[in-house]
XYZ file of C-alpha atoms in Angstrom:
338
model
C -15.874 91.157 47.405
C -13.975 88.292 45.730
C -12.923 88.686 42.081
C -11.617 85.900 39.823
C -10.356 86.693 36.329
C -10.433 84.097 33.587
C -9.638 83.685 29.912
C -12.010 81.322 28.127
C -11.364 79.168 25.053
C -13.193 76.417 23.266
C -11.468 73.459 21.633
C -13.671 71.848 18.991
C -16.697 73.128 20.893
C -15.695 72.049 24.414
C -15.186 75.004 26.805
C -12.032 75.621 28.793
C -11.873 78.351 31.441
C -8.305 79.341 32.416
C -7.385 80.749 35.844
C -3.760 81.829 36.278
C -3.008 81.078 39.932
C 0.348 82.825 39.595
C -1.424 86.117 38.952
C -4.181 85.558 41.518
C -4.728 83.129 44.398
C -5.245 80.837 45.993
C -1.882 79.068 46.172
C -2.033 75.263 45.912
C 0.298 73.336 48.264
C 2.526 70.641 46.770
C 5.915 70.142 45.106
C 4.518 68.685 41.871
C 1.355 69.069 39.843
C 0.307 65.546 40.849
C 0.745 66.475 44.524
C -1.255 69.661 44.028
C -4.030 67.650 42.386
C -4.088 65.246 45.331
C -4.217 68.251 47.678
C -7.166 69.702 45.773
C -9.043 66.399 45.974
C -8.178 65.954 49.654
C -7.664 62.916 51.918
C -10.192 60.201 51.264
C -11.648 62.124 48.357
C -11.881 61.255 44.696
C -11.874 63.255 41.473
C -15.649 63.498 41.656
C -15.830 64.103 45.416
C -13.288 66.807 46.278
C -13.013 68.338 49.699
C -14.185 71.875 50.289
C -11.559 74.578 50.598
C -10.437 77.903 49.122
C -9.376 76.328 45.811
C -12.526 74.293 45.436
C -14.661 77.315 46.254
C -13.141 78.996 43.192
C -13.852 75.916 41.067
C -17.485 75.891 42.219
C -17.807 79.630 41.599
C -16.676 79.220 37.989
C -18.432 75.994 37.063
C -21.770 76.258 38.833
C -24.711 78.395 37.769
C -25.259 81.313 37.488
C -21.618 81.894 36.384
C -21.031 78.533 34.764
C -23.029 75.533 33.617
C -23.057 71.737 33.825
C -20.857 71.432 30.732
C -18.148 73.847 31.919
C -14.507 72.747 32.067
C -11.380 74.607 33.092
C -7.979 74.620 34.697
C -5.870 76.313 37.363
C -2.454 77.291 35.978
C 0.176 76.433 38.622
C 3.993 76.164 38.677
C 5.646 73.410 36.631
C 7.389 70.475 38.280
C 10.772 71.777 37.057
C 12.350 74.026 34.445
C 11.589 71.526 31.682
C 8.005 72.756 31.367
C 6.542 76.221 30.917
C 3.828 75.739 33.588
C 1.519 73.194 35.165
C -2.250 72.866 35.315
C -4.949 71.324 37.488
C -7.941 70.328 35.354
C -11.446 70.660 36.788
C -15.077 70.159 35.798
C -18.500 70.295 37.456
C -17.846 67.259 39.660
C -14.215 67.716 40.656
C -10.782 67.243 39.096
C -9.215 65.140 36.348
C -5.703 63.896 35.657
C -5.691 64.508 31.899
C -7.444 66.751 29.409
C -6.432 66.864 25.764
C -8.797 69.640 24.737
C -7.645 71.699 27.735
C -4.003 71.147 26.818
C -4.699 72.443 23.305
C -6.520 75.486 24.685
C -3.653 76.177 27.092
C -1.126 75.973 24.259
C -3.080 78.530 22.251
C -3.494 80.744 25.334
C 0.232 80.626 26.184
C 1.185 81.718 22.677
C -1.664 84.195 22.170
C -0.805 86.018 25.417
C 2.953 86.023 24.762
C 3.699 83.783 27.744
C 5.527 81.473 25.320
C 7.301 83.085 22.369
C 6.156 81.950 18.929
C 6.955 82.875 15.317
C 4.394 84.528 13.054
C 4.780 81.570 10.704
C 5.689 78.106 11.961
C 5.305 76.160 15.181
C 5.919 76.776 18.880
C 6.064 74.061 21.542
C 4.388 74.631 24.900
C 5.384 72.059 27.533
C 2.840 71.563 30.297
C 2.960 69.461 33.476
C -0.390 67.807 34.182
C -1.265 65.330 36.981
C -0.567 62.360 34.664
C 2.816 63.619 33.450
C 4.377 66.061 31.005
C 2.552 66.774 27.752
C 3.227 69.084 24.834
C 1.032 71.421 22.804
C 2.580 72.342 19.457
C 0.915 75.556 18.351
C 0.699 76.098 14.590
C 0.969 79.687 13.346
C 0.337 81.369 10.012
C 0.489 85.095 9.367
C 0.707 85.882 13.080
C -2.422 83.858 13.870
C -2.844 80.568 15.722
C -4.383 78.130 13.231
C -4.325 74.852 15.174
C -2.725 72.897 18.002
C -1.263 69.387 18.164
C -1.415 67.706 21.568
C 1.219 65.047 22.331
C 0.027 62.898 25.224
C 1.694 60.594 27.725
C 1.952 57.009 26.379
C -1.327 55.148 25.893
C -1.807 51.502 26.803
C -4.598 48.964 26.517
C -5.892 47.558 29.820
C -8.477 44.954 28.818
C -10.613 43.927 25.843
C -14.242 42.805 25.547
C -15.134 43.118 29.213
C -18.832 42.159 29.541
C -20.923 44.852 31.230
C -24.664 44.602 31.838
C -26.676 47.767 31.213
C -30.381 48.518 31.089
C -29.991 48.597 27.292
C -28.378 45.160 27.141
C -24.973 43.526 27.468
C -22.012 45.536 26.197
C -18.475 44.404 25.429
C -16.183 47.127 26.743
C -12.535 47.881 25.966
C -10.438 49.632 28.631
C -7.398 51.791 27.881
C -5.284 54.399 29.678
C -3.828 57.640 28.274
C -3.390 59.981 31.218
C -6.835 58.898 32.401
C -8.756 55.645 32.049
C -11.464 55.342 29.395
C -13.910 52.573 28.589
C -14.905 52.212 24.914
C -18.102 50.567 23.673
C -19.812 50.418 20.279
C -23.030 52.382 20.465
C -24.836 49.948 18.152
C -24.241 47.122 20.662
C -26.722 48.976 22.870
C -29.101 49.732 20.012
C -27.961 53.378 19.847
C -26.437 55.746 17.359
C -24.163 58.677 18.179
C -26.549 61.573 17.653
C -27.963 64.452 19.655
C -31.386 62.784 19.777
C -29.793 59.749 21.486
C -27.882 61.777 24.093
C -30.149 60.940 27.087
C -29.760 57.194 26.435
C -26.034 57.549 25.703
C -25.463 59.402 28.979
C -27.449 56.803 30.921
C -25.423 53.991 29.352
C -22.157 55.803 30.041
C -22.994 56.293 33.705
C -24.036 52.652 34.090
C -20.846 51.358 32.453
C -18.641 53.637 34.538
C -20.325 52.481 37.747
C -20.118 48.806 36.770
C -16.339 49.046 36.168
C -15.591 50.913 39.409
C -13.616 48.015 40.900
C -12.414 46.298 37.728
C -8.666 45.548 37.984
C -7.990 46.763 34.431
C -8.905 50.294 35.514
C -6.058 50.335 38.042
C -2.948 52.347 37.144
C 0.485 51.240 38.439
C 1.230 54.781 39.649
C -1.593 54.631 42.180
C -5.161 55.668 42.866
C -4.886 59.207 41.460
C -4.683 57.792 37.918
C -6.951 54.792 38.518
C -10.642 54.239 37.907
C -12.757 54.920 34.830
C -12.858 58.632 34.084
C -14.856 58.526 30.855
C -16.918 56.188 28.705
C -16.577 56.550 24.919
C -19.589 55.398 22.914
C -18.553 55.276 19.271
C -19.692 54.300 15.808
C -17.951 53.613 12.517
C -18.111 55.985 9.552
C -16.681 55.350 6.064
C -12.874 55.349 6.074
C -11.055 58.316 4.604
C -8.074 57.898 2.226
C -5.869 58.431 5.285
C -7.390 55.916 7.712
C -10.396 55.178 9.925
C -13.232 57.614 10.588
C -15.317 57.363 13.764
C -17.908 59.430 15.601
C -18.159 59.361 19.388
C -19.683 60.883 22.450
C -17.596 60.766 25.613
C -19.542 60.691 28.873
C -17.243 61.574 31.762
C -17.352 62.337 35.477
C -20.963 62.087 36.631
C -22.737 62.273 33.278
C -20.946 65.228 31.689
C -20.860 65.255 27.859
C -17.716 66.213 25.961
C -18.678 68.531 23.105
C -15.338 67.814 21.405
C -14.136 64.382 20.220
C -12.193 64.225 23.564
C -8.421 64.628 23.350
C -7.173 62.065 25.868
C -10.071 59.780 24.915
C -8.909 59.958 21.298
C -5.496 58.750 22.506
C -7.107 55.596 23.913
C -9.086 55.028 20.702
C -5.798 55.208 18.777
C -4.210 52.572 21.027
C -7.184 50.229 20.585
C -7.325 50.689 16.803
C -3.578 50.092 16.526
C -3.867 46.873 18.528
C -6.685 45.767 16.200
C -4.463 46.396 13.166
C -6.841 49.072 11.882
C -4.395 51.966 12.244
C -1.038 51.482 10.609
C 2.088 53.658 10.398
C 1.371 56.941 8.687
C -2.405 56.559 9.014
C -4.708 58.979 10.817
C -7.954 58.587 12.729
C -10.510 61.229 11.789
C -12.405 61.506 15.059
C -15.750 63.290 15.052
C -17.747 64.511 18.046
C -21.486 64.360 18.593
C -21.537 68.081 17.702
C -19.771 67.472 14.375
C -16.367 68.924 15.294
C -13.178 67.033 14.402
C -9.835 65.911 15.789
C -7.177 64.072 13.794
C -5.108 61.517 15.718
C -2.082 59.386 14.975
C 0.116 56.825 16.738
C 3.832 57.368 17.214
C 6.429 55.012 18.663
C 6.167 53.696 22.210
C 2.419 54.234 22.572
C 2.760 58.007 22.238
C -0.125 59.686 20.438
C -0.718 63.047 18.788
C -4.106 64.716 18.415
C -4.631 67.835 16.302
C -7.528 70.293 16.533
C -8.388 73.971 16.807
C -8.797 76.218 19.834
C -10.307 79.701 19.871
C -10.635 82.378 22.519
C -14.259 83.056 23.456
C -13.877 85.743 26.105
C -12.140 87.301 29.084
C -14.091 87.547 32.294
C -13.969 89.083 35.732
C -16.248 87.044 37.977
C -17.352 88.527 41.296
C -18.639 86.917 44.482
C -20.580 89.476 46.487
C -20.445 88.608 50.218
C -24.129 89.500 50.462
C -25.138 87.093 47.679
C -27.265 84.375 49.306
C -26.392 81.911 46.494
C -22.687 82.169 47.287
C -20.627 80.171 44.776
C -23.823 79.141 43.004
C -25.698 75.908 42.530
C -25.206 72.731 40.476
C -27.746 71.791 37.834
């Protein structure tokens, strides 16, 4: 009988299932988090086509039905690269692994403080430094009256890769912007495809996102100088404009990532790329914020700092603690994808 214990959070509606590999196996070979991520994916694999093994069996157990679902997301907590960070994490979803996850970083910051892994005041802020496959990021956990009230995620620097790349879809020609912020995202205006960002449009939005991601598979602007692990389009952000707030722009988006998965939150690392694009357009000045809304109506607030560094603020809440069991006599094994 195999047992895996998790602590679950949601960040602005997007789930995050935490597995502490220091408290339970399996161990993940590698000297750095990036090396461990490459090990999890395996030789010749990709983020959406990992090799099978003990670690990936745990991922499948937790993300596939009947224990998970197609929208599940999570992370394996592993050792940090050095003493400069509190811990590391390998992010995973229904199709494999990812190099960045803003909503997961916020959930991990709340988890580290809520469990006492990182000391925090009853009133004030605590910084949780986390090594992820794309680099070192920080979750600043905001506290009031002994309660976690919000988390600010500081990402690796964002950069713009290309603007107005023409992509043909079954809904028409789209002009796509490409930017990197720990992972590569393609941004497109939903109205260019005759769509709005709403729940009723989700099937068409997902189809468009998958088509755009496939069309950009070999585009040179999706390549990252640090190599293939960070290269290739991870997510497609379909967005629309809303009336500006007194503090800056206001947009709604749906992010379609991996093989058609929908981010219920406004997408943390995706928000970082939107900030870089808006700043380049002159629409986001110093001291201004982007109010970024998800297709579910939840919100992140993002801002640009110096050197392409971005900060994204949101809320993360614990939803449960679980002890998942794999019975050796269970014919479904680790479950089935849906």
